[in-house]
PDB file of C-alpha atoms in Angstrom:
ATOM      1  CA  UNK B   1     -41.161  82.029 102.355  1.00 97.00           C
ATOM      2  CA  UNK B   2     -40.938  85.464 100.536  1.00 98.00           C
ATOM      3  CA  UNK B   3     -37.537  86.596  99.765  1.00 98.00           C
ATOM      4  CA  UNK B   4     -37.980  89.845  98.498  1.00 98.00           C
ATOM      5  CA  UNK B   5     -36.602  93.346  98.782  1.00 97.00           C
ATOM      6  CA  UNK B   6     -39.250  95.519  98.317  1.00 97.00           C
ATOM      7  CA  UNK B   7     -41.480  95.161 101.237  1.00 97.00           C
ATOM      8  CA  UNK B   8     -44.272  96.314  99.008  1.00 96.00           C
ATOM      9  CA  UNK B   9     -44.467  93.358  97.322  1.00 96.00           C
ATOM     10  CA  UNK B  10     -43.317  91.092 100.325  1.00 97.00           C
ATOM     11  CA  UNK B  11     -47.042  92.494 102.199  1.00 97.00           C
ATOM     12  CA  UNK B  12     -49.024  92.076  99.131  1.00 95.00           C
ATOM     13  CA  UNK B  13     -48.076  88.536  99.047  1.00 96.00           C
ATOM     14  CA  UNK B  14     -48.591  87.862 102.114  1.00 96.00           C
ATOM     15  CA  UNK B  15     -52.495  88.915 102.187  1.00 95.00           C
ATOM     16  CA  UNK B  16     -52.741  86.936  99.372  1.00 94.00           C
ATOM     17  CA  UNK B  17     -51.373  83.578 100.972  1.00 94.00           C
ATOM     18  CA  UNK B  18     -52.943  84.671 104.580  1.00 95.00           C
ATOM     19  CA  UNK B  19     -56.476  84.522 102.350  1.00 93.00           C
ATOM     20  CA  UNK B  20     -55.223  80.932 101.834  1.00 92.00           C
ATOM     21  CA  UNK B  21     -54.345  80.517 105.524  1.00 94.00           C
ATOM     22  CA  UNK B  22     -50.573  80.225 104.319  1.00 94.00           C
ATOM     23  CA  UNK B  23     -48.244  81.999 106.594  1.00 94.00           C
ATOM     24  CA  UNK B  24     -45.594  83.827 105.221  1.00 95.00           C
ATOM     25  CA  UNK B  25     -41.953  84.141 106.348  1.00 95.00           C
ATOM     26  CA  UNK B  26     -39.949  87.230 104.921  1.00 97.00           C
ATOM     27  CA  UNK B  27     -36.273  87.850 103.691  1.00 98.00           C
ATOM     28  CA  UNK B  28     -35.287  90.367 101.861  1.00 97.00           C
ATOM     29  CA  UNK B  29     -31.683  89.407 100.669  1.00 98.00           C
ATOM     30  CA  UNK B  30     -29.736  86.500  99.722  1.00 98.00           C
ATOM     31  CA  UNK B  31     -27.737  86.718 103.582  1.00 97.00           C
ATOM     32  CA  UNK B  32     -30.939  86.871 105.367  1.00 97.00           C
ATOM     33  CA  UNK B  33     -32.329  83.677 103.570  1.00 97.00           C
ATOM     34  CA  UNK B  34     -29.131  81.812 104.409  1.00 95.00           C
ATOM     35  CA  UNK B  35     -29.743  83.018 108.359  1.00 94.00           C
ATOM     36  CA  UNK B  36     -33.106  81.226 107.741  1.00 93.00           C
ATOM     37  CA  UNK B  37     -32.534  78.529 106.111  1.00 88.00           C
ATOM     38  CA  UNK B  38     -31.484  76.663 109.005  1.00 86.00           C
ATOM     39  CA  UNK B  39     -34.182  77.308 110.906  1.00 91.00           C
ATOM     40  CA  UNK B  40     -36.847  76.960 108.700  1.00 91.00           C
ATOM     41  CA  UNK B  41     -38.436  73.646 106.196  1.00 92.00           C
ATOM     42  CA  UNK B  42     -40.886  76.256 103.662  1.00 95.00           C
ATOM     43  CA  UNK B  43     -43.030  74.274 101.333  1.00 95.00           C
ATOM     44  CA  UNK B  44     -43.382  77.283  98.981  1.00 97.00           C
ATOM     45  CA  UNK B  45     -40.575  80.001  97.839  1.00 98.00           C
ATOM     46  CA  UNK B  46     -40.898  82.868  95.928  1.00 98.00           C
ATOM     47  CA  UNK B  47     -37.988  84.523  95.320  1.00 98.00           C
ATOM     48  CA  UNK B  48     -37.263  87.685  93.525  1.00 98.00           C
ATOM     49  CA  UNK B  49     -34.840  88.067  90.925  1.00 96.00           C
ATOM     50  CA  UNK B  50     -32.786  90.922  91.458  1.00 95.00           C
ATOM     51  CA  UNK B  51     -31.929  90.883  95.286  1.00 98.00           C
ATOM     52  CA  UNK B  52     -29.389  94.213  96.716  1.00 97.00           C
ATOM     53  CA  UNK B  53     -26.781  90.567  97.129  1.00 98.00           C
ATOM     54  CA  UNK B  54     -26.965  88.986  94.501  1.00 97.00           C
ATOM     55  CA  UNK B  55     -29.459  87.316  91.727  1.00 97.00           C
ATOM     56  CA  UNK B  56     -32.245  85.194  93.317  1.00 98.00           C
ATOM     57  CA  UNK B  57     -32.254  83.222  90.052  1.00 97.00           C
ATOM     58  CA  UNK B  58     -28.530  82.136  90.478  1.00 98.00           C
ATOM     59  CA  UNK B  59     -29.675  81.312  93.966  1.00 98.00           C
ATOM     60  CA  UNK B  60     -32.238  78.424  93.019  1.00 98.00           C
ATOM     61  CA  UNK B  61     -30.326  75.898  93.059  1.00 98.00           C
ATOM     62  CA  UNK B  62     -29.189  76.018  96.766  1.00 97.00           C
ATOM     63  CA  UNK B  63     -32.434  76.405  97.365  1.00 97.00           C
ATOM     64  CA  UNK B  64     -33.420  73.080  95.829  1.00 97.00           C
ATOM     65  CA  UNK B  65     -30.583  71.456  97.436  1.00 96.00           C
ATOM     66  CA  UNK B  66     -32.164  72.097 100.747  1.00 95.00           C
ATOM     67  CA  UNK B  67     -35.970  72.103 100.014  1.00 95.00           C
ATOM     68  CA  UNK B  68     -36.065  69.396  97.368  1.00 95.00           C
ATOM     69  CA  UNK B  69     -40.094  69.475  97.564  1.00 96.00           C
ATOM     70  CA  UNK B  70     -40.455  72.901  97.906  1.00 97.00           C
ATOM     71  CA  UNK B  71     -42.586  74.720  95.165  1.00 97.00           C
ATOM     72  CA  UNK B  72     -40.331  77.522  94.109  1.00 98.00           C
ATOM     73  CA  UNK B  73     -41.469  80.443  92.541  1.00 98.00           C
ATOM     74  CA  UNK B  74     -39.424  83.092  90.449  1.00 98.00           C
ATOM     75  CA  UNK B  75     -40.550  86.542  90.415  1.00 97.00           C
ATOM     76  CA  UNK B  76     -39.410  89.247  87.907  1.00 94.00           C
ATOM     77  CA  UNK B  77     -40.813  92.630  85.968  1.00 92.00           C
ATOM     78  CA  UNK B  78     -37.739  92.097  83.540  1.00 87.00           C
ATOM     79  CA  UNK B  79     -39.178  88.390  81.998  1.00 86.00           C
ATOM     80  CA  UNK B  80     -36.837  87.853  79.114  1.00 92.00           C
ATOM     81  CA  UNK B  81     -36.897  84.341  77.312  1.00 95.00           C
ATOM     82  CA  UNK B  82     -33.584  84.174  78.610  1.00 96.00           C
ATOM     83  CA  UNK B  83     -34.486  84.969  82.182  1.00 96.00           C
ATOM     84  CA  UNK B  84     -37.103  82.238  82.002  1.00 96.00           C
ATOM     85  CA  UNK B  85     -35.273  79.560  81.016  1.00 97.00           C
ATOM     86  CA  UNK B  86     -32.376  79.930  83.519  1.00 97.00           C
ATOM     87  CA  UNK B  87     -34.877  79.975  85.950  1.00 97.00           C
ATOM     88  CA  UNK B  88     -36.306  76.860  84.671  1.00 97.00           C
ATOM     89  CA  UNK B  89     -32.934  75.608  84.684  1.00 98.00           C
ATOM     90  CA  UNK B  90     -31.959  76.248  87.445  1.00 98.00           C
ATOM     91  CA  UNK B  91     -34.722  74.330  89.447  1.00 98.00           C
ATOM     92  CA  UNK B  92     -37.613  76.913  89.940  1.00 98.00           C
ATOM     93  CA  UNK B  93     -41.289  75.200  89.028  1.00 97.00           C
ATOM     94  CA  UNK B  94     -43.323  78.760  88.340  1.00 97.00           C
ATOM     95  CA  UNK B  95     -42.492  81.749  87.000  1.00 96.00           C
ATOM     96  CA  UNK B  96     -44.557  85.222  87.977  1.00 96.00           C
ATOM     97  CA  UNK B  97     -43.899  87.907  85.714  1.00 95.00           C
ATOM     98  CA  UNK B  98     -44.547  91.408  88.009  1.00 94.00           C
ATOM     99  CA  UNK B  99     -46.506  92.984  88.432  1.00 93.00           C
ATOM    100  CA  UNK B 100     -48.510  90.169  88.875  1.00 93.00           C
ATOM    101  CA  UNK B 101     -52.504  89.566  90.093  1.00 92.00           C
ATOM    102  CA  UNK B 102     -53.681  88.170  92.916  1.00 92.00           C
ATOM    103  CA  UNK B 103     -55.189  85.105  90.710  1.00 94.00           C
ATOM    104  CA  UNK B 104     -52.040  84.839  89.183  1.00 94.00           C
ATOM    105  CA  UNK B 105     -50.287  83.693  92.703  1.00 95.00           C
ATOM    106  CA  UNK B 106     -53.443  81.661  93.726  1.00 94.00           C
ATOM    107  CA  UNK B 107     -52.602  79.816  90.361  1.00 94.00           C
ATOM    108  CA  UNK B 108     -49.345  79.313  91.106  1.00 94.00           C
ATOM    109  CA  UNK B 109     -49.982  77.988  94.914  1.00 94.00           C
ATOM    110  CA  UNK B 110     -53.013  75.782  93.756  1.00 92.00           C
ATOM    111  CA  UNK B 111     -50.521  72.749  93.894  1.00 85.00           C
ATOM    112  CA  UNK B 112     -49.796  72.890  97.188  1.00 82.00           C
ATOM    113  CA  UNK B 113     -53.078  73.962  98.656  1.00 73.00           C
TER     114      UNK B 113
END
């Protein structure tokens, strides 16, 4: 799962992981992700920082709730040590600093793949 609010960034990643044969579902706020969370069990989630609803950082953590294996993955041009370590904190695994390279996400998935 990709939530993410530029779309952009939402179809890079998902040639990336479709080069993986991972498919990718897409939300691009924090509402939409709640509509899907019912319906869907992802094993990876990236999620971008700065959502139009809200902070996908502050969001982590009801994310882990309901996908306690998932691999979650933070993504973020503004990568502050701050920024970081709440996201650490508040139960993502990886952190992707944009922009970001295509090895850099095939890093980050190697885990689970």
């Amino acid at each position: 799962m990709i939530i993410e609010d530029d779309f952009s960034i939402f179809l890079v990643l998902e040639l990336i992981l479709q080069d993986k044969a991972i498919r990718a579902l897409h939300a691009d706020s924090i509402a939409e992700t709640k509509a899907l969370l019912e319906k869907i069990s992802p094993e990876i989630i990236f999620v971008d920082n700065w959502l139009p609803d809200g902070s996908g950082i502050e969001f982590i953590p009801v994310l882990r709730r309901k996908f306690s294996d998932a691999l979650i993955i933070t993504m973020t041009a503004q990568s502050t040590a701050e920024i970081r370590k709440l996201s650490s904190v508040n139960g993502a695994d990886l952190f992707l600093e944009k922009p970001f390279a295509m090895n850099d996400v095939y890093e980050s998935i190697s885990s689970r793949i």
